[in-house]
PDB file of C-alpha atoms and ligand atoms in Angstrom:
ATOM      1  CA  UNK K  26     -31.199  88.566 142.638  1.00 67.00           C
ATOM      2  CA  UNK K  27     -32.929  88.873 139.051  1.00 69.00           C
ATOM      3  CA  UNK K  28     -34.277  85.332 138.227  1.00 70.00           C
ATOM      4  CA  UNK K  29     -32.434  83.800 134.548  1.00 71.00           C
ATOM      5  CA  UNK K  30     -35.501  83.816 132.980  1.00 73.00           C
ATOM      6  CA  UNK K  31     -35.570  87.457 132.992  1.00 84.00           C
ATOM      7  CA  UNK K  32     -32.395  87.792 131.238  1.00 85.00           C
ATOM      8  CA  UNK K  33     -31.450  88.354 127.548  1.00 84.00           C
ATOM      9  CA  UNK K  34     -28.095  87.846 128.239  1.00 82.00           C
ATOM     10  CA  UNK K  35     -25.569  86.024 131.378  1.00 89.00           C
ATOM     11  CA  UNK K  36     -24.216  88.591 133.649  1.00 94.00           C
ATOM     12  CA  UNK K  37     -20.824  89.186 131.703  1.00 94.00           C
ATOM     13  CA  UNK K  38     -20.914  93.096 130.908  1.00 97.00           C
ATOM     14  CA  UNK K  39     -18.579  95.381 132.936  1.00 97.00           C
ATOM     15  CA  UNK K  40     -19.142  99.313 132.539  1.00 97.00           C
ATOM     16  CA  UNK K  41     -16.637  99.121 129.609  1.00 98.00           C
ATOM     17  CA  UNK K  42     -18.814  97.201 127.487  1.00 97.00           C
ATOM     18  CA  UNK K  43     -19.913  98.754 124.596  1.00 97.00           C
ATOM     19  CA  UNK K  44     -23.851  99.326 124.680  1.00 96.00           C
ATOM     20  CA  UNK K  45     -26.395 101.896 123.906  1.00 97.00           C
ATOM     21  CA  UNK K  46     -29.927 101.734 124.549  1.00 96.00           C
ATOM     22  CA  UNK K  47     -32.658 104.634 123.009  1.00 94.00           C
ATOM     23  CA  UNK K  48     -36.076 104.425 124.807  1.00 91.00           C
ATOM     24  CA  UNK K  49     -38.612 105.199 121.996  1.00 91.00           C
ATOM     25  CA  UNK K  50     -41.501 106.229 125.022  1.00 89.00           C
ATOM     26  CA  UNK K  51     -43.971 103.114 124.570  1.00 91.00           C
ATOM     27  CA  UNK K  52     -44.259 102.745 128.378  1.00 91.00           C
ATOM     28  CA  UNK K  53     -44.324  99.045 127.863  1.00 92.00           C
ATOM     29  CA  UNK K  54     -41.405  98.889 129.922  1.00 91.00           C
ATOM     30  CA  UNK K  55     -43.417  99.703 133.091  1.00 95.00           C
ATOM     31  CA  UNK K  56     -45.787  97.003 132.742  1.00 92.00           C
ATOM     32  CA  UNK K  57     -45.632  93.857 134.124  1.00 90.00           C
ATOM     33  CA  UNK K  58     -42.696  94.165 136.790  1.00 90.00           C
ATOM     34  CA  UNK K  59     -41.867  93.911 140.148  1.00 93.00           C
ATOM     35  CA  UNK K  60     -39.727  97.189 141.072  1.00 96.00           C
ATOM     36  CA  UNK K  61     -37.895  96.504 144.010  1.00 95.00           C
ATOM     37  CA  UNK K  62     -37.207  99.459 146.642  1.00 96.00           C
ATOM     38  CA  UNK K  63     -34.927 100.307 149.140  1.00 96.00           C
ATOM     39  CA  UNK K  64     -35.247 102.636 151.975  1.00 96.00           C
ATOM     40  CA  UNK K  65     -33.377 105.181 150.075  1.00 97.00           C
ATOM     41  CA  UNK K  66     -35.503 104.716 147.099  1.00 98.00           C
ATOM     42  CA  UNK K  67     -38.530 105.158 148.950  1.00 97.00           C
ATOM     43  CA  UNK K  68     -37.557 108.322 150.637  1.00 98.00           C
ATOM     44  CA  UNK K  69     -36.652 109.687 147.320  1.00 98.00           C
ATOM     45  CA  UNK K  70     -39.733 108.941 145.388  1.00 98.00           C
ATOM     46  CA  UNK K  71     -41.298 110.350 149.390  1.00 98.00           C
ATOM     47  CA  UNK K  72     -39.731 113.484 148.666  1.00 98.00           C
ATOM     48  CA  UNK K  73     -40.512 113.686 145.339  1.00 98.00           C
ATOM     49  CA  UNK K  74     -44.192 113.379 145.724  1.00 98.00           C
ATOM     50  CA  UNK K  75     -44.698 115.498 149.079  1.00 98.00           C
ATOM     51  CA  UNK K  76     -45.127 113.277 151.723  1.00 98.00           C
ATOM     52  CA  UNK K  77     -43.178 110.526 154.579  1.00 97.00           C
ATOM     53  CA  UNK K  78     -41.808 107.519 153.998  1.00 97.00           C
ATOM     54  CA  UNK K  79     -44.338 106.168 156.562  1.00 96.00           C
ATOM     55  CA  UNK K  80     -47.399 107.314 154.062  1.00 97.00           C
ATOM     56  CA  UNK K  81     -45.421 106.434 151.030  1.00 97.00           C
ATOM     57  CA  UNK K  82     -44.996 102.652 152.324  1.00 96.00           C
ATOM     58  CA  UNK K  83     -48.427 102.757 152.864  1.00 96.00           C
ATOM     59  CA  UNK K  84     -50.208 104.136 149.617  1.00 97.00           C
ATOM     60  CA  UNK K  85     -47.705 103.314 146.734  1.00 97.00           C
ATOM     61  CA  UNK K  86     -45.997  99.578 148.367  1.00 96.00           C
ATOM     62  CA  UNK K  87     -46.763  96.385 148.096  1.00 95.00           C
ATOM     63  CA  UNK K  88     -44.977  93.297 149.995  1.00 92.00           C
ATOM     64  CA  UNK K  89     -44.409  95.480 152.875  1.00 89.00           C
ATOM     65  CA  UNK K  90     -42.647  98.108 150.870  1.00 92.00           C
ATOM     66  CA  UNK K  91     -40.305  95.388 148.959  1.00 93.00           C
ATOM     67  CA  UNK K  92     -41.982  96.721 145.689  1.00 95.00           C
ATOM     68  CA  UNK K  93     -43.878  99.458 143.892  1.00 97.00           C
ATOM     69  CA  UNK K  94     -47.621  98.960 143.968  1.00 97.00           C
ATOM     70  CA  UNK K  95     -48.881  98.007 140.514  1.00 97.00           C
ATOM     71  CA  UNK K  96     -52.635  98.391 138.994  1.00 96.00           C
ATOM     72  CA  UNK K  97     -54.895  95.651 138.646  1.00 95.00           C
ATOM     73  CA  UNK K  98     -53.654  95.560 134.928  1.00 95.00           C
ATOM     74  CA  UNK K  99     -49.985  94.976 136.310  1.00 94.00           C
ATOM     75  CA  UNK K 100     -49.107  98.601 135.237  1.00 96.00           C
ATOM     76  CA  UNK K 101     -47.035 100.659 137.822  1.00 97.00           C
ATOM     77  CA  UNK K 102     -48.722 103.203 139.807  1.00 97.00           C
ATOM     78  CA  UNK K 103     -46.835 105.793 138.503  1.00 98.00           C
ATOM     79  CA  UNK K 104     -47.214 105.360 135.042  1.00 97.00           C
ATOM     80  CA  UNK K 105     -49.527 107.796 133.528  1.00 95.00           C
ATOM     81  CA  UNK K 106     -50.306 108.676 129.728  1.00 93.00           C
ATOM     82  CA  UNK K 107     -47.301 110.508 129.370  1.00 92.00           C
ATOM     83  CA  UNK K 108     -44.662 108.144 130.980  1.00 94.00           C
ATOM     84  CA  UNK K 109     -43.839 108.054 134.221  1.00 96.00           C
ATOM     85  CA  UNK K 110     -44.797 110.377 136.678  1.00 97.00           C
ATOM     86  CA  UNK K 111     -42.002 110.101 139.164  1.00 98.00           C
ATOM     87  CA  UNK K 112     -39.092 110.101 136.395  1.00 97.00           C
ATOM     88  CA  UNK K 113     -37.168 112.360 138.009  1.00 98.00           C
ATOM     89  CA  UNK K 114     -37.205 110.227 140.931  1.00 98.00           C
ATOM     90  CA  UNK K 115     -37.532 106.627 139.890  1.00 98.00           C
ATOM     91  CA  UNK K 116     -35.768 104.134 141.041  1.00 98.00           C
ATOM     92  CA  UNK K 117     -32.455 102.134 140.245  1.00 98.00           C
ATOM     93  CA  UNK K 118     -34.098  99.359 138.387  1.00 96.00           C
ATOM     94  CA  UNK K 119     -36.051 101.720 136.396  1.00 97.00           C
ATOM     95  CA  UNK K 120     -32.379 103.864 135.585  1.00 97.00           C
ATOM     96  CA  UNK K 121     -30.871 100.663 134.584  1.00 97.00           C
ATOM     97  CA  UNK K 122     -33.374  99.449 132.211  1.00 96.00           C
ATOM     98  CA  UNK K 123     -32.736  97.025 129.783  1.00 95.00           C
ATOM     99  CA  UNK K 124     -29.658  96.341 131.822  1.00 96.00           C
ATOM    100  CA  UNK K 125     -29.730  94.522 135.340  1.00 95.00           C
ATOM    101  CA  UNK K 126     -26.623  94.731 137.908  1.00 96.00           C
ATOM    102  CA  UNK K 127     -25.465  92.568 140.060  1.00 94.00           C
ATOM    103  CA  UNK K 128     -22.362  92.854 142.897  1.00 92.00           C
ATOM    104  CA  UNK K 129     -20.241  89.729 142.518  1.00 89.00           C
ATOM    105  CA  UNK K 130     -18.558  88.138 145.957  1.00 86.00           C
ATOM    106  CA  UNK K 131     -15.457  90.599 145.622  1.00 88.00           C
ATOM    107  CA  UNK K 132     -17.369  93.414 145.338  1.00 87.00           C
ATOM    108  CA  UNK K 133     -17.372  93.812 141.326  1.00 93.00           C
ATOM    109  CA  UNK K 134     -20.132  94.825 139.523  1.00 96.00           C
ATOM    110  CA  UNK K 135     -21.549  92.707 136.297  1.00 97.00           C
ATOM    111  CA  UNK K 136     -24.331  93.850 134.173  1.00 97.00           C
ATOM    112  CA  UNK K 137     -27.160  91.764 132.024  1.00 96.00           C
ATOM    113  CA  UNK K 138     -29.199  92.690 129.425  1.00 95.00           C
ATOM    114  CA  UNK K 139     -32.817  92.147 130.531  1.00 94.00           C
ATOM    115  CA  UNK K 140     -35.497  90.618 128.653  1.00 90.00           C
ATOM    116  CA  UNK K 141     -37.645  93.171 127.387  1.00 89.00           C
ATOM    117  CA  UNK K 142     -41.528  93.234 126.650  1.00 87.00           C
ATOM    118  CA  UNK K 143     -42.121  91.560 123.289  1.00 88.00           C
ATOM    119  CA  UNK K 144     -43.461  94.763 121.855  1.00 90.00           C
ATOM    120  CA  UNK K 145     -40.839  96.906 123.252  1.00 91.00           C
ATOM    121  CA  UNK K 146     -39.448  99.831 120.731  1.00 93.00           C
ATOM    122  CA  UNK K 147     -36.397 100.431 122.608  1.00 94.00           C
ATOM    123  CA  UNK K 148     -33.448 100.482 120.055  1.00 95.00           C
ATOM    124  CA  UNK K 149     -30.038  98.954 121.306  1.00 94.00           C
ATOM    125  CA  UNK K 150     -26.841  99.272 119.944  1.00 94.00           C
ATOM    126  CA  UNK K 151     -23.562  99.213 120.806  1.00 92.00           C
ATOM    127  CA  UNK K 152     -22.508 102.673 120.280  1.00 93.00           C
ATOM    128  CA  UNK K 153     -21.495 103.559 123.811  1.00 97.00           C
ATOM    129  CA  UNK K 154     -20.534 101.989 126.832  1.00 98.00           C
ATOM    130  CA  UNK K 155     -22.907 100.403 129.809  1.00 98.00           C
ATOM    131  CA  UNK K 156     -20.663 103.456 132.001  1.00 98.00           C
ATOM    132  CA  UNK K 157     -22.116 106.147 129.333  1.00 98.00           C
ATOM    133  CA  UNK K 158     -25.568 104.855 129.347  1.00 98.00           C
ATOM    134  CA  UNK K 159     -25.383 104.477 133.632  1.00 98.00           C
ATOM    135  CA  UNK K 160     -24.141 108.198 133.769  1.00 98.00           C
ATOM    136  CA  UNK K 161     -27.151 109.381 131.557  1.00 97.00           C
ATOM    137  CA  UNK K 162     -29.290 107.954 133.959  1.00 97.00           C
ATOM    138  CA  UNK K 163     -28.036 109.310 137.001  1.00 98.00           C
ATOM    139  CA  UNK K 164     -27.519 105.799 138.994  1.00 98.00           C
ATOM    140  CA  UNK K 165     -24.309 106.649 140.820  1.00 98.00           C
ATOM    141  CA  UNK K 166     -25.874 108.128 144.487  1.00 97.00           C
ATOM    142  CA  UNK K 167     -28.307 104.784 143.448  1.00 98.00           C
ATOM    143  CA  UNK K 168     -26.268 102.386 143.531  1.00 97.00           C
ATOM    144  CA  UNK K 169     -24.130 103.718 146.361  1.00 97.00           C
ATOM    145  CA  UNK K 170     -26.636 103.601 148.773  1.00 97.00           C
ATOM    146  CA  UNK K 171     -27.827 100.164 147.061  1.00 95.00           C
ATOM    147  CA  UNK K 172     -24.483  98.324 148.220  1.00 95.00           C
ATOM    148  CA  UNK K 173     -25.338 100.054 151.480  1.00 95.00           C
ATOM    149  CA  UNK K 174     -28.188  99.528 152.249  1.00 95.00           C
ATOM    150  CA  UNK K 175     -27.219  95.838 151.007  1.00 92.00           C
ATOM    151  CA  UNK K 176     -24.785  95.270 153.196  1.00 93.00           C
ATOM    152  CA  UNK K 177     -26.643  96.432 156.526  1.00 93.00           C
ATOM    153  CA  UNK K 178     -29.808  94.568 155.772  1.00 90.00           C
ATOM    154  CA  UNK K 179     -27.440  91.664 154.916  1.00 89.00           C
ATOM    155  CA  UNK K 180     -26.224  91.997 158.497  1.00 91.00           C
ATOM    156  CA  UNK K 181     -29.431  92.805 159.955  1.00 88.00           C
ATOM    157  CA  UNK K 182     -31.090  89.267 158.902  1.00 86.00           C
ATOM    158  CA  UNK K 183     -28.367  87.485 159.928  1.00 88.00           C
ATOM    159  CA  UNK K 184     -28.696  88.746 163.493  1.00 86.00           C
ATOM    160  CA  UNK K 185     -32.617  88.807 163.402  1.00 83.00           C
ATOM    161  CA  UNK K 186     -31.797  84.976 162.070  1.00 84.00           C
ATOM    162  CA  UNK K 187     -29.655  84.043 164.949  1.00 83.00           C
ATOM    163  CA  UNK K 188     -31.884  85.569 167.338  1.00 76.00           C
ATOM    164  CA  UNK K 189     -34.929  83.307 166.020  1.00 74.00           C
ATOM    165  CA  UNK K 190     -32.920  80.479 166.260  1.00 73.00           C
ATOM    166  CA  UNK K 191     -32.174  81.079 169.924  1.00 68.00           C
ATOM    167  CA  UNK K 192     -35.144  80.422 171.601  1.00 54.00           C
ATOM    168  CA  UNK K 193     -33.767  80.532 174.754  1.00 52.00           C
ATOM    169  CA  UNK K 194     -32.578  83.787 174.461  1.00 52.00           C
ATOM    170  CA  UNK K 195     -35.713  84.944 172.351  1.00 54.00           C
ATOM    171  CA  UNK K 196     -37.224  87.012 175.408  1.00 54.00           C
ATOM    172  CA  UNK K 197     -33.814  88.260 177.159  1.00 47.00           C
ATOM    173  CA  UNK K 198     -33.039  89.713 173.899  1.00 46.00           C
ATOM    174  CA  UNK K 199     -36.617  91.221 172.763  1.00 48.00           C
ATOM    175  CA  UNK K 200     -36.688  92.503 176.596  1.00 44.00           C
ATOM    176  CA  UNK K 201     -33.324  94.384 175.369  1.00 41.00           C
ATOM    177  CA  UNK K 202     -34.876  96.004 172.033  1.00 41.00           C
ATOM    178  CA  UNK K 203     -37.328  97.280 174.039  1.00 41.00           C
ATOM    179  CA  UNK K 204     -34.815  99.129 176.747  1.00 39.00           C
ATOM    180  CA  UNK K 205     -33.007  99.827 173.842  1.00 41.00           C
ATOM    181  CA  UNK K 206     -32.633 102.325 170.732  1.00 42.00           C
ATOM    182  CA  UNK K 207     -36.070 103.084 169.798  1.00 51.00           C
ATOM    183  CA  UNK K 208     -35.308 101.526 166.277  1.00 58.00           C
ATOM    184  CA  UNK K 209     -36.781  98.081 166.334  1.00 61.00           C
ATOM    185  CA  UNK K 210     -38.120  95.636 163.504  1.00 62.00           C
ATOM    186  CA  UNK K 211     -41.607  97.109 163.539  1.00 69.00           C
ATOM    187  CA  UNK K 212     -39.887 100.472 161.866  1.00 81.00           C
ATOM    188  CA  UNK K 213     -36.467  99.639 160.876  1.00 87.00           C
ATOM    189  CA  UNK K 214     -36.604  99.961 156.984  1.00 89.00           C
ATOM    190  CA  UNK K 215     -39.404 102.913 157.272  1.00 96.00           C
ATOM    191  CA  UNK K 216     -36.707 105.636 157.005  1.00 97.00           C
ATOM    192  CA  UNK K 217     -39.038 108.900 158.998  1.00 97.00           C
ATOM    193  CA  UNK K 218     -40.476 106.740 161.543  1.00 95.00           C
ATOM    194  CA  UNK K 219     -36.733 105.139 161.854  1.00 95.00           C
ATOM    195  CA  UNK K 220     -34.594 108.249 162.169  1.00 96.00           C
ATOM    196  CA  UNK K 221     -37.347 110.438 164.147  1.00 96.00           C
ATOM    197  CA  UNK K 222     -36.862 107.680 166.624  1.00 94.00           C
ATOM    198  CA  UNK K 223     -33.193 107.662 166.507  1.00 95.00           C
ATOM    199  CA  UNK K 224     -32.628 110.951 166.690  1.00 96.00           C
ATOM    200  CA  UNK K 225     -35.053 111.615 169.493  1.00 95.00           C
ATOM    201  CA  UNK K 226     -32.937 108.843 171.638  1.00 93.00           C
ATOM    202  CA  UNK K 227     -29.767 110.319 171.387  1.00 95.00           C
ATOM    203  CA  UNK K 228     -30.376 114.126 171.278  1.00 96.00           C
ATOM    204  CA  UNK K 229     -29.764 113.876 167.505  1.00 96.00           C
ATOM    205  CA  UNK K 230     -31.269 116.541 164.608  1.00 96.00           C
ATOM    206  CA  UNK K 231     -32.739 115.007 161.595  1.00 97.00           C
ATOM    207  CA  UNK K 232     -31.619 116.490 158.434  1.00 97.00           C
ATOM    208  CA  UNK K 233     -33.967 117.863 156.354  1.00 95.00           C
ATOM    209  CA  UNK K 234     -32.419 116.701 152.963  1.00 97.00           C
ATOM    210  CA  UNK K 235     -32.887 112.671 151.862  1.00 97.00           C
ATOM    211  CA  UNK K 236     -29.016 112.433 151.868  1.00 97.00           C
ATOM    212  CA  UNK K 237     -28.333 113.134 154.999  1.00 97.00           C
ATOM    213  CA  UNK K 238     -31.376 111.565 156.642  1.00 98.00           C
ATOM    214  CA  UNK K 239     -29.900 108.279 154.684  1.00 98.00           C
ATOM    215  CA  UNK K 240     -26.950 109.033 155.998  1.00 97.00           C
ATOM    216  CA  UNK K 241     -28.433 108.742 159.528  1.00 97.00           C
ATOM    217  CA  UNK K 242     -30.891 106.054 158.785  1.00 97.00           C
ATOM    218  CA  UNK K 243     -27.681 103.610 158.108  1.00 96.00           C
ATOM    219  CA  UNK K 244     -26.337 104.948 161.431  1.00 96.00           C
ATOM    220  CA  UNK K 245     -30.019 103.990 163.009  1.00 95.00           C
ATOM    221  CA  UNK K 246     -29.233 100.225 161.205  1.00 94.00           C
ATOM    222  CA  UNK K 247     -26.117  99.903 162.320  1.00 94.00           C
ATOM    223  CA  UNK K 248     -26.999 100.429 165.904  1.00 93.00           C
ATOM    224  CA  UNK K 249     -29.903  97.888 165.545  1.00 90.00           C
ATOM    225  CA  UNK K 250     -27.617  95.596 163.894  1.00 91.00           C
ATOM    226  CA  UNK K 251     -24.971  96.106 167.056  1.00 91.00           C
ATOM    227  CA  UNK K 252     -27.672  95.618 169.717  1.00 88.00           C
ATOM    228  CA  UNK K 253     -28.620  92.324 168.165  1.00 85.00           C
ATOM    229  CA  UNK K 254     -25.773  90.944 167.772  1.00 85.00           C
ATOM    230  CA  UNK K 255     -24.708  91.639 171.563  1.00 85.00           C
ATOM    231  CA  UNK K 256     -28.276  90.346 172.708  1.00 71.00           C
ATOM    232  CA  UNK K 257     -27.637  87.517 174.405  1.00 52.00           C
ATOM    233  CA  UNK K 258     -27.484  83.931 172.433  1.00 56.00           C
ATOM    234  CA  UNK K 259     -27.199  85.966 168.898  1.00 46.00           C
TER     235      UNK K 259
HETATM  236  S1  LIG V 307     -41.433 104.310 138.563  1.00 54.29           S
HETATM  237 FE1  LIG V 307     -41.731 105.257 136.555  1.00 54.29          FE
HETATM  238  S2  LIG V 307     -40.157 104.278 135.231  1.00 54.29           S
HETATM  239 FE2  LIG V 307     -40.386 102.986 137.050  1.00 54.29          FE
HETATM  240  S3  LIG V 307     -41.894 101.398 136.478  1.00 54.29           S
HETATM  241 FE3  LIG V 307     -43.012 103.106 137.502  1.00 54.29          FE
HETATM  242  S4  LIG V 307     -43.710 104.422 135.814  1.00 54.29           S
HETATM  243 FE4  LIG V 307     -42.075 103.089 134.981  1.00 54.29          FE
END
């Protein structure tokens, strides 16, 4: 959820709206955020710079892996004097810049212009559409796994929520994580450690490519999410 005073505008634009947005290069834009990640970002930016997801949480995180790590001017990590160093794998907040999305209750999208830096020289304009300038940045495999990953982690703290608040059946049902699929909460959202784990348990191969290992990270989820919600008392 992106907080109102970081808006320009209300969430009211729909990928038919006209806009157009022409990044001038002043890196300013990278300065001064929070960029959030998901599992599938993470593995992404991983694969993109040579190493796990386990090292990658650990070196470039912060928050436990909620966010990119930023320098102690507030810059991201990845910024260098060029621009950024991971473009070709940067994130979905960084491909929807100026814009912000959001996923309304019936599953519609709604976009808002974002406030920018004050000495931003990003032109905007109303030339295209928010689809046109989304498709130029390559969001779509994005924000697909985005509303997945949503959803499962949605799930997921629900059932870790109704497992805290039944005490009673606190240690019957941590007793059954541990007899059960070696994903647990400790390694969940760290997608290597996750599916290694996963695929170990059930005779499973991991695929080499960050799709597919997605693909069977989600899987790994949504047998975590199952197991929790048959422990007893959740
Ligand atoms: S990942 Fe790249 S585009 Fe995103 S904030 Fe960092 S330097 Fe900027």
């Amino acid at each position: 959820m992106i907080g109102t005073s970081l808006l320009k505008s209300p969430f009211h634009l729909t990928r038919a709206s006209g806009f157009s947005y022409a990044c001038q290069a002043c890196r300013r834009c990278c300065q001064g955020k929070r960029i959030p990640l998901n599992p599938y970002e993470v593995a992404r930016l991983a694969a993109h710079v040579g190493t796990s997801t386990t090292e990658f949480l650990a070196r470039h995180t912060e928050v436990g892996g909620a966010i990119l790590r930023r320098t102690d001017d507030d810059t991201c990590v990845f910024l260098g004097p060029g621009g950024c160093t991971v473009h070709a794998a940067r994130p979905l907040a960084c491909r929807l810049y100026p814009l912000g999305r959001q996923r309304t209750a019936g599953g519609d999208e709604l976009f808002a212009e974002l406030q920018p830096h004050p000495q931003s020289e990003g032109i905007y304009g109303d030339a295209g559409t928010v689809d046109a300038f989304l498709e130029g940045q390559g969001v779509a495999p994005y924000v697909a796994m985005a509303d997945r990953y949503g959803e499962v982690l949605v799930r997921m703290l629900n059932a870790l929520a109704r497992r805290e608040a039944c005490a009673e059946a606190q240690n019957e049902a941590e007793a059954a994580l541990q007899h059960g699929p070696a994903v647990g909460e400790d390694n969940a959202l760290d997608m290597d450690a996750a599916v290694t784990a996963y695929g170990a348990e059930r005779g499973l191969a991991v695929p080499a490519d960050v799709e597919g290992k997605t693909l069977l990270h989600i899987q790994a989820l949504e047998a975590f999410v199952a197991r929790l919600d048959a422990s007893p008392g959740a």
